[in-house]
PDB file of C-alpha atoms in Angstrom:
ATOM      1  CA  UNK A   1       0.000   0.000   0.000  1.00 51.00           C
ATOM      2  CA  UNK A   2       1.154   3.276  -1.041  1.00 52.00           C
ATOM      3  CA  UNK A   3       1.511   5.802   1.369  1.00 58.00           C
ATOM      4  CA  UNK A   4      -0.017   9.375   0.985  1.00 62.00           C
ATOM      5  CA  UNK A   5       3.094  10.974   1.174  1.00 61.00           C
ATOM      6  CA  UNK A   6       4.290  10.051  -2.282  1.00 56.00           C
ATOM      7  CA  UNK A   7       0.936  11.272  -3.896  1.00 57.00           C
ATOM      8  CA  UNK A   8       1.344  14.238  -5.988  1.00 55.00           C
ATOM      9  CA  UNK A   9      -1.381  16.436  -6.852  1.00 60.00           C
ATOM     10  CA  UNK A  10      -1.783  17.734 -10.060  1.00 55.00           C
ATOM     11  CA  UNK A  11      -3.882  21.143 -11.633  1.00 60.00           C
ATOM     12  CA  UNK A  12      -4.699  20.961 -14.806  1.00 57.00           C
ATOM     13  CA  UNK A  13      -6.567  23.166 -16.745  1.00 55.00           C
ATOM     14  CA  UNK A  14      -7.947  22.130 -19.980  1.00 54.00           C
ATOM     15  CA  UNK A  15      -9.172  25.568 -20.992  1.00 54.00           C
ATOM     16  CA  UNK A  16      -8.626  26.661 -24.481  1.00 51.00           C
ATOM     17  CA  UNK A  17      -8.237  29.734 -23.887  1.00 51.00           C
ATOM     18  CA  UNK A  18      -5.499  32.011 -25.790  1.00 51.00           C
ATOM     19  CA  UNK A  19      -4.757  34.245 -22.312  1.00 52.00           C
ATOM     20  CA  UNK A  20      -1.731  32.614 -22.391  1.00 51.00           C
ATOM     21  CA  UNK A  21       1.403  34.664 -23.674  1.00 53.00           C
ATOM     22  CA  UNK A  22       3.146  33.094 -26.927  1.00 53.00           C
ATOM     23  CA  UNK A  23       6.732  33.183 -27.633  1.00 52.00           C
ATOM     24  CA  UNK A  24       8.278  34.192 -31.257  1.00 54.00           C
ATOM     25  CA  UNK A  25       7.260  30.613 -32.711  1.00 54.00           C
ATOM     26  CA  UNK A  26       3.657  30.465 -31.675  1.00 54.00           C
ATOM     27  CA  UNK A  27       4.512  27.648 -28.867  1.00 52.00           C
ATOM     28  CA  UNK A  28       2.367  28.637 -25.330  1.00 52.00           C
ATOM     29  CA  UNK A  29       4.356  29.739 -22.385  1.00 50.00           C
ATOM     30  CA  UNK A  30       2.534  28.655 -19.137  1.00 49.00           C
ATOM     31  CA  UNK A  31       3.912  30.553 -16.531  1.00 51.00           C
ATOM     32  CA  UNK A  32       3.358  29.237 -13.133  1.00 51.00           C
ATOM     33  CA  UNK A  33       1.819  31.568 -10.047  1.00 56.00           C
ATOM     34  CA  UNK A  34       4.070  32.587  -7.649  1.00 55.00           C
ATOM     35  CA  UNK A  35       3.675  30.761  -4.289  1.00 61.00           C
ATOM     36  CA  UNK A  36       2.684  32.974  -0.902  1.00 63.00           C
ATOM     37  CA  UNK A  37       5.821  34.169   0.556  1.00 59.00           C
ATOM     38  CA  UNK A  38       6.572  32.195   4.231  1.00 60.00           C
ATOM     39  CA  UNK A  39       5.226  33.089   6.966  1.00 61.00           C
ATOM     40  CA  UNK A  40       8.130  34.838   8.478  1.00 55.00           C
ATOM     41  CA  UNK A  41       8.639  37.033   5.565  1.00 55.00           C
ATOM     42  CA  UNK A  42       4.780  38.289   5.079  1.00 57.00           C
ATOM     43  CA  UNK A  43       3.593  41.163   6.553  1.00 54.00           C
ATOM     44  CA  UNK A  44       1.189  39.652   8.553  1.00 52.00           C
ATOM     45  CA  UNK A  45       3.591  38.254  10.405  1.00 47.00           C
ATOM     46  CA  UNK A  46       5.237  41.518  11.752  1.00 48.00           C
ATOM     47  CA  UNK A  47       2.603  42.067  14.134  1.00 48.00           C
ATOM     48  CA  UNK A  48       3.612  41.256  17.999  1.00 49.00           C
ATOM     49  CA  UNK A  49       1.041  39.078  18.954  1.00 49.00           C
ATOM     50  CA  UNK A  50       0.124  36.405  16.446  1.00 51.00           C
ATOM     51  CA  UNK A  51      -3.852  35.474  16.585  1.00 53.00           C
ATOM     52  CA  UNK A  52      -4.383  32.041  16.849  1.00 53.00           C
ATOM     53  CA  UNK A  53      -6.812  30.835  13.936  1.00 55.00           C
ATOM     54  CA  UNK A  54      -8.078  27.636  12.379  1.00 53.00           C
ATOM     55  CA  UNK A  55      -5.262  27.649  10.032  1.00 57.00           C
ATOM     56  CA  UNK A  56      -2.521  26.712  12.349  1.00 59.00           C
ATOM     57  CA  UNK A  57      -4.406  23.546  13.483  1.00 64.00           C
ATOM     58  CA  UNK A  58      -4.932  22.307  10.118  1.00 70.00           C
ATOM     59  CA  UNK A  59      -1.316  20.733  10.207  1.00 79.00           C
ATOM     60  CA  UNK A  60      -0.732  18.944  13.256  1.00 80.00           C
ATOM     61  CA  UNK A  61       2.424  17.671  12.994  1.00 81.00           C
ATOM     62  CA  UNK A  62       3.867  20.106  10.529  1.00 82.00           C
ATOM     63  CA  UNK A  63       7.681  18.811  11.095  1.00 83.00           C
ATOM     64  CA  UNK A  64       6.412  14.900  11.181  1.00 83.00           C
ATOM     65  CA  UNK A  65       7.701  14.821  15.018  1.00 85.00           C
ATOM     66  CA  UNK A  66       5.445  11.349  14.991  1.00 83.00           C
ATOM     67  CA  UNK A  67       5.319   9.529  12.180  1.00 83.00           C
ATOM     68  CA  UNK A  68       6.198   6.235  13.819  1.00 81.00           C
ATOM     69  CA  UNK A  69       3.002   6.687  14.918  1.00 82.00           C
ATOM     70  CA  UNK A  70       1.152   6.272  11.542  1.00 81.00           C
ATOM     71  CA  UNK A  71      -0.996   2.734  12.186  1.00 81.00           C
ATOM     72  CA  UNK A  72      -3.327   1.334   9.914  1.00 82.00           C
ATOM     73  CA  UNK A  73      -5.560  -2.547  10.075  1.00 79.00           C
ATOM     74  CA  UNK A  74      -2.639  -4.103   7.546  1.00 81.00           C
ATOM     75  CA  UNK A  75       0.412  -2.607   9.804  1.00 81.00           C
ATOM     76  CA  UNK A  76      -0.812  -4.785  12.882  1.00 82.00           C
ATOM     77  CA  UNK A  77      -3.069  -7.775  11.237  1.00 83.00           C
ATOM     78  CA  UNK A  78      -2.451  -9.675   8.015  1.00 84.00           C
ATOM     79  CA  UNK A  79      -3.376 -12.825   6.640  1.00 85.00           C
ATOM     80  CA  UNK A  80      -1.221 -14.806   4.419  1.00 85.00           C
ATOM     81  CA  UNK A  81      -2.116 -16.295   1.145  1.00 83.00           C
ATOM     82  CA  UNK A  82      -2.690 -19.692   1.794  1.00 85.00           C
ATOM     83  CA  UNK A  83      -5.099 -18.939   5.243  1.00 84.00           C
ATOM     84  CA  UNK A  84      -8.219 -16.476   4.675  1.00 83.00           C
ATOM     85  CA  UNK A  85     -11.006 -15.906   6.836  1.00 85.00           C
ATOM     86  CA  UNK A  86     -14.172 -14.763   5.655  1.00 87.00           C
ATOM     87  CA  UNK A  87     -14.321 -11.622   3.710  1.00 87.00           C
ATOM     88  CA  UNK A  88     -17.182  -9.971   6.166  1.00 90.00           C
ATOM     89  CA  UNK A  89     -14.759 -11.057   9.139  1.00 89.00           C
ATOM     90  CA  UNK A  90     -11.927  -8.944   7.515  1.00 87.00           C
ATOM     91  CA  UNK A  91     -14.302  -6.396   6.948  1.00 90.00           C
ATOM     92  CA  UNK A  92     -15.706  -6.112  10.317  1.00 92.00           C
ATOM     93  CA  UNK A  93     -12.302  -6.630  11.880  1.00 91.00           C
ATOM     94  CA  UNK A  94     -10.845  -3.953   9.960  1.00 90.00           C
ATOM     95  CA  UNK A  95     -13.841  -1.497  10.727  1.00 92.00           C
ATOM     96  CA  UNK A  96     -13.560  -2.519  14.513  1.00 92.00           C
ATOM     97  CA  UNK A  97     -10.025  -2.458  14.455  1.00 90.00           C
ATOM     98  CA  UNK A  98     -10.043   1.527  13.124  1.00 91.00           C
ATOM     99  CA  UNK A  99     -12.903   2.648  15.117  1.00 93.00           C
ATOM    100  CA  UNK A 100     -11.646   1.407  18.360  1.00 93.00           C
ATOM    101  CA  UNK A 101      -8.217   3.120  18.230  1.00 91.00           C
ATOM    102  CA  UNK A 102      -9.900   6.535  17.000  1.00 93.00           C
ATOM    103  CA  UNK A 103     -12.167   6.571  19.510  1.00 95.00           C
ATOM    104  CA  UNK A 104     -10.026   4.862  22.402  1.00 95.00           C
ATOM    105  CA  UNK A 105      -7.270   7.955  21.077  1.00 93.00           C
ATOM    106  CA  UNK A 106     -10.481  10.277  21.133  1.00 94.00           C
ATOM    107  CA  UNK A 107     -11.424   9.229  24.677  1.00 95.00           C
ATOM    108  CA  UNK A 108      -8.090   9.245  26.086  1.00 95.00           C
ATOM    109  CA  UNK A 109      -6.918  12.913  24.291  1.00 94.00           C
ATOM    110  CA  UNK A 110     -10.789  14.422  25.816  1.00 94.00           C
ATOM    111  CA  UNK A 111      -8.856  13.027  29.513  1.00 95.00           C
ATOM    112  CA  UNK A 112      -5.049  13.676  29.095  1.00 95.00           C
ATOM    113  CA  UNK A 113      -4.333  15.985  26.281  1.00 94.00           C
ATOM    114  CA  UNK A 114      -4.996  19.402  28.904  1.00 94.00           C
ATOM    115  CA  UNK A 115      -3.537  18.557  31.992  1.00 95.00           C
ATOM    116  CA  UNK A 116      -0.516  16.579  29.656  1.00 95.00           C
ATOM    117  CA  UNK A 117      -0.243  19.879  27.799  1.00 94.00           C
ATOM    118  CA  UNK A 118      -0.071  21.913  31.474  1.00 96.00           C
ATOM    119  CA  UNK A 119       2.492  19.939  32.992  1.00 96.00           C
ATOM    120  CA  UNK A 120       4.755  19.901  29.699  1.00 95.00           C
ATOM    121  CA  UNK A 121       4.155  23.426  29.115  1.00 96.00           C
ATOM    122  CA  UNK A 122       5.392  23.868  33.264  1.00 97.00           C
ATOM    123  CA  UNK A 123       8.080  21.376  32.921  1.00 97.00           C
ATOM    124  CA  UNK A 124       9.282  23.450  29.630  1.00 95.00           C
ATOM    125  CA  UNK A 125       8.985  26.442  31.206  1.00 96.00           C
ATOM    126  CA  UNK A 126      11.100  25.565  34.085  1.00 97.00           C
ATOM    127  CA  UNK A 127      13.879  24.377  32.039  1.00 96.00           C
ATOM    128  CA  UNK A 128      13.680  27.558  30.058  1.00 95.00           C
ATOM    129  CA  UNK A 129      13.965  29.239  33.358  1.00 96.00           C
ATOM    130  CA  UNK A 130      16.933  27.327  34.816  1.00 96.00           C
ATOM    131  CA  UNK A 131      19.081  26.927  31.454  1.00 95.00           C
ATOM    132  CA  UNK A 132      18.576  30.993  31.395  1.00 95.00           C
ATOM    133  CA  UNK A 133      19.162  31.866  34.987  1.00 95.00           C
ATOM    134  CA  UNK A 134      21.265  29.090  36.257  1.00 94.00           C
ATOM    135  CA  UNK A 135      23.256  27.161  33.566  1.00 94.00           C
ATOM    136  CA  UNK A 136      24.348  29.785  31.356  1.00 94.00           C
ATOM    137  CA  UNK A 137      25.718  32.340  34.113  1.00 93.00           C
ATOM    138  CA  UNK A 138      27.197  29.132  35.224  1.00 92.00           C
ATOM    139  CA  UNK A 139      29.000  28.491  31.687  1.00 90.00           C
ATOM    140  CA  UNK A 140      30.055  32.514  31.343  1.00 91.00           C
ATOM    141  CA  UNK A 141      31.984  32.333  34.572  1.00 89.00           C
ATOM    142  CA  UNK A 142      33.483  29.019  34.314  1.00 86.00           C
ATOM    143  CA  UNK A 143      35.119  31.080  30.540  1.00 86.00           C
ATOM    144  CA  UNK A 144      35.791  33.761  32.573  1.00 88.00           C
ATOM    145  CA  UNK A 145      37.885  32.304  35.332  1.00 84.00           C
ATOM    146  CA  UNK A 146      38.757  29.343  33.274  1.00 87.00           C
ATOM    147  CA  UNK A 147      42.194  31.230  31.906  1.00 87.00           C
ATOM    148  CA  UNK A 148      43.313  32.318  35.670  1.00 85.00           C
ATOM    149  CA  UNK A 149      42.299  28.363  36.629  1.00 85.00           C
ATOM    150  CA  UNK A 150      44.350  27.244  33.724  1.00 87.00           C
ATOM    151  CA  UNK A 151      47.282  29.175  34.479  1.00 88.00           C
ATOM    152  CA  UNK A 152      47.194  28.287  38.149  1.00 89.00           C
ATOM    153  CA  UNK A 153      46.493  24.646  37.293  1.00 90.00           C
ATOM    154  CA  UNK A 154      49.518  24.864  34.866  1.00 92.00           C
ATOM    155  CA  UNK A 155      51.653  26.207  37.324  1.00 93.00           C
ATOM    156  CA  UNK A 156      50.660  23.449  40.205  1.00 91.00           C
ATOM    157  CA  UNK A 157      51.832  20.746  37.119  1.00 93.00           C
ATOM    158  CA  UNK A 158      54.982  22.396  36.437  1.00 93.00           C
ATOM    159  CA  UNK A 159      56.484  22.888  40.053  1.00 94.00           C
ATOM    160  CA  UNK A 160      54.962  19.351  41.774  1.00 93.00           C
ATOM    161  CA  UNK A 161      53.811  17.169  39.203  1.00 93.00           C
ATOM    162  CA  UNK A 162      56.487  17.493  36.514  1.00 94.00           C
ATOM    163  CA  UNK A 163      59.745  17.374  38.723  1.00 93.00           C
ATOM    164  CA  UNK A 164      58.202  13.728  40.457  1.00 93.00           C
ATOM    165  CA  UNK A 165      57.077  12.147  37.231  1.00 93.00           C
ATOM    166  CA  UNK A 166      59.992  13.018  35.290  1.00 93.00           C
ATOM    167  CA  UNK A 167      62.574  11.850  38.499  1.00 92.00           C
ATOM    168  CA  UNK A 168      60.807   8.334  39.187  1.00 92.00           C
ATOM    169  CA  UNK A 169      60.643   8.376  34.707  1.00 91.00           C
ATOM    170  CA  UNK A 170      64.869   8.715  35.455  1.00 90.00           C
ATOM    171  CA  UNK A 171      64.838   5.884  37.996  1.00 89.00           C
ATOM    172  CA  UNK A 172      63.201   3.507  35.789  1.00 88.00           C
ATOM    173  CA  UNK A 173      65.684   4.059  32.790  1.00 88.00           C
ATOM    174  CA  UNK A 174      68.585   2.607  34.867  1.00 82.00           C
ATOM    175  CA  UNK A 175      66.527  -0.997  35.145  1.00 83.00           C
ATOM    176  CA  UNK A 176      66.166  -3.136  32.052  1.00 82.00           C
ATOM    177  CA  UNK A 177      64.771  -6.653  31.662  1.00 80.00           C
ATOM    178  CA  UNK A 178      65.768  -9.562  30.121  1.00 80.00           C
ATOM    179  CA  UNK A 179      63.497 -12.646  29.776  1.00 82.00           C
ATOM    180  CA  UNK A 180      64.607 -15.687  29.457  1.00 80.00           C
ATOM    181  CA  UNK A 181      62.427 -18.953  28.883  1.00 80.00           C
ATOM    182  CA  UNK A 182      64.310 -22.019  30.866  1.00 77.00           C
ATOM    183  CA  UNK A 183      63.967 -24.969  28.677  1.00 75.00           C
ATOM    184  CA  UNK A 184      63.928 -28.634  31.169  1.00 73.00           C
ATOM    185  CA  UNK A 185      64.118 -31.472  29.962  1.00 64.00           C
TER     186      UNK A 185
END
């Protein structure tokens, strides 16, 4: 089964009419319109408070954030060739099977979908809050002492750490191993 996603659809218009503009040999140019400019860029969109409308909840998902979620009768029961059931029990499973899940997703949305939406509107508001307030002053300080840290850190390596790794480094030149596998017979 094709999914709707692939579809394409196609205007045309079989008018004869001669509003069309010609080029030097007669042929028809068809000029296309010119598509709406985006919504960022019209000047609707330069007011401060947007108005919500009907429009925006046309597209639901406009960046396809769930289409895992896209579940039809064939994704979840099929029959193979060689075993059929009745055609009026496929029908009736397949009706019972779609109206169930809209209306068990119907049900459960009318229950969950406004105090869901609350809470994850809170719980994104309160990450807003702290990656504002409290992680980013945290971040600009740790780059603003970070150079006096790193030059006290590297001075720390160079006076203690340094002299005692590179004196035990000297002791352990002096040794060297030399194995041996003993052979009895």
């Amino acid at each position: 089964m094709m999914s709707d996603e692939y579809l394409v659809e196609c205007n045309i218009d079989d008018d004869d009419d001669d509003d069309d503009p010609e080029d030097e040999e007669g042929m028809r140019l068809y000029l296309a319109p010119h598509p709406p400019p985006p919504p960022q860029f019209s000047s609707s969109s330069l007011s401060v408070t947007p108005e919500p409308s009907l429009q925006h909840f046309d597209t639901r998902d406009p960046y396809g954030v769930n289409k895992h979620l896209k579940v039809e009768f064939s994704d979840v029961l099929a029959e193979p060739v060689s075993t059929h059931t009745y055609d009026r029990v496929w029908v009736y499973s397949s009706i019972g099977f779609e109206s169930a899940r809209i209306w068990s997703y119907r049900c459960l949305t009318v229950l969950c979908a406004v105090p869901v939406s609350l809470l994850s509107g809170c719980l994104f508001a309160l990450l807003a809050c702290l990656h504002i307030w409290c992680v980013m002053p945290c971040i600009q300080v740790c780059h603003t002492c970070l150079p006096c840290l790193r030059s006290l850190w590297m001075s720390v390596v160079n006076i203690f750490i340094t002299p005692f790794c590179e004196s035990i480094s000297r002791c352990y030149t002096g040794i060297f191993l030399a194995l041996s596998k003993d052979i009895k017979t």
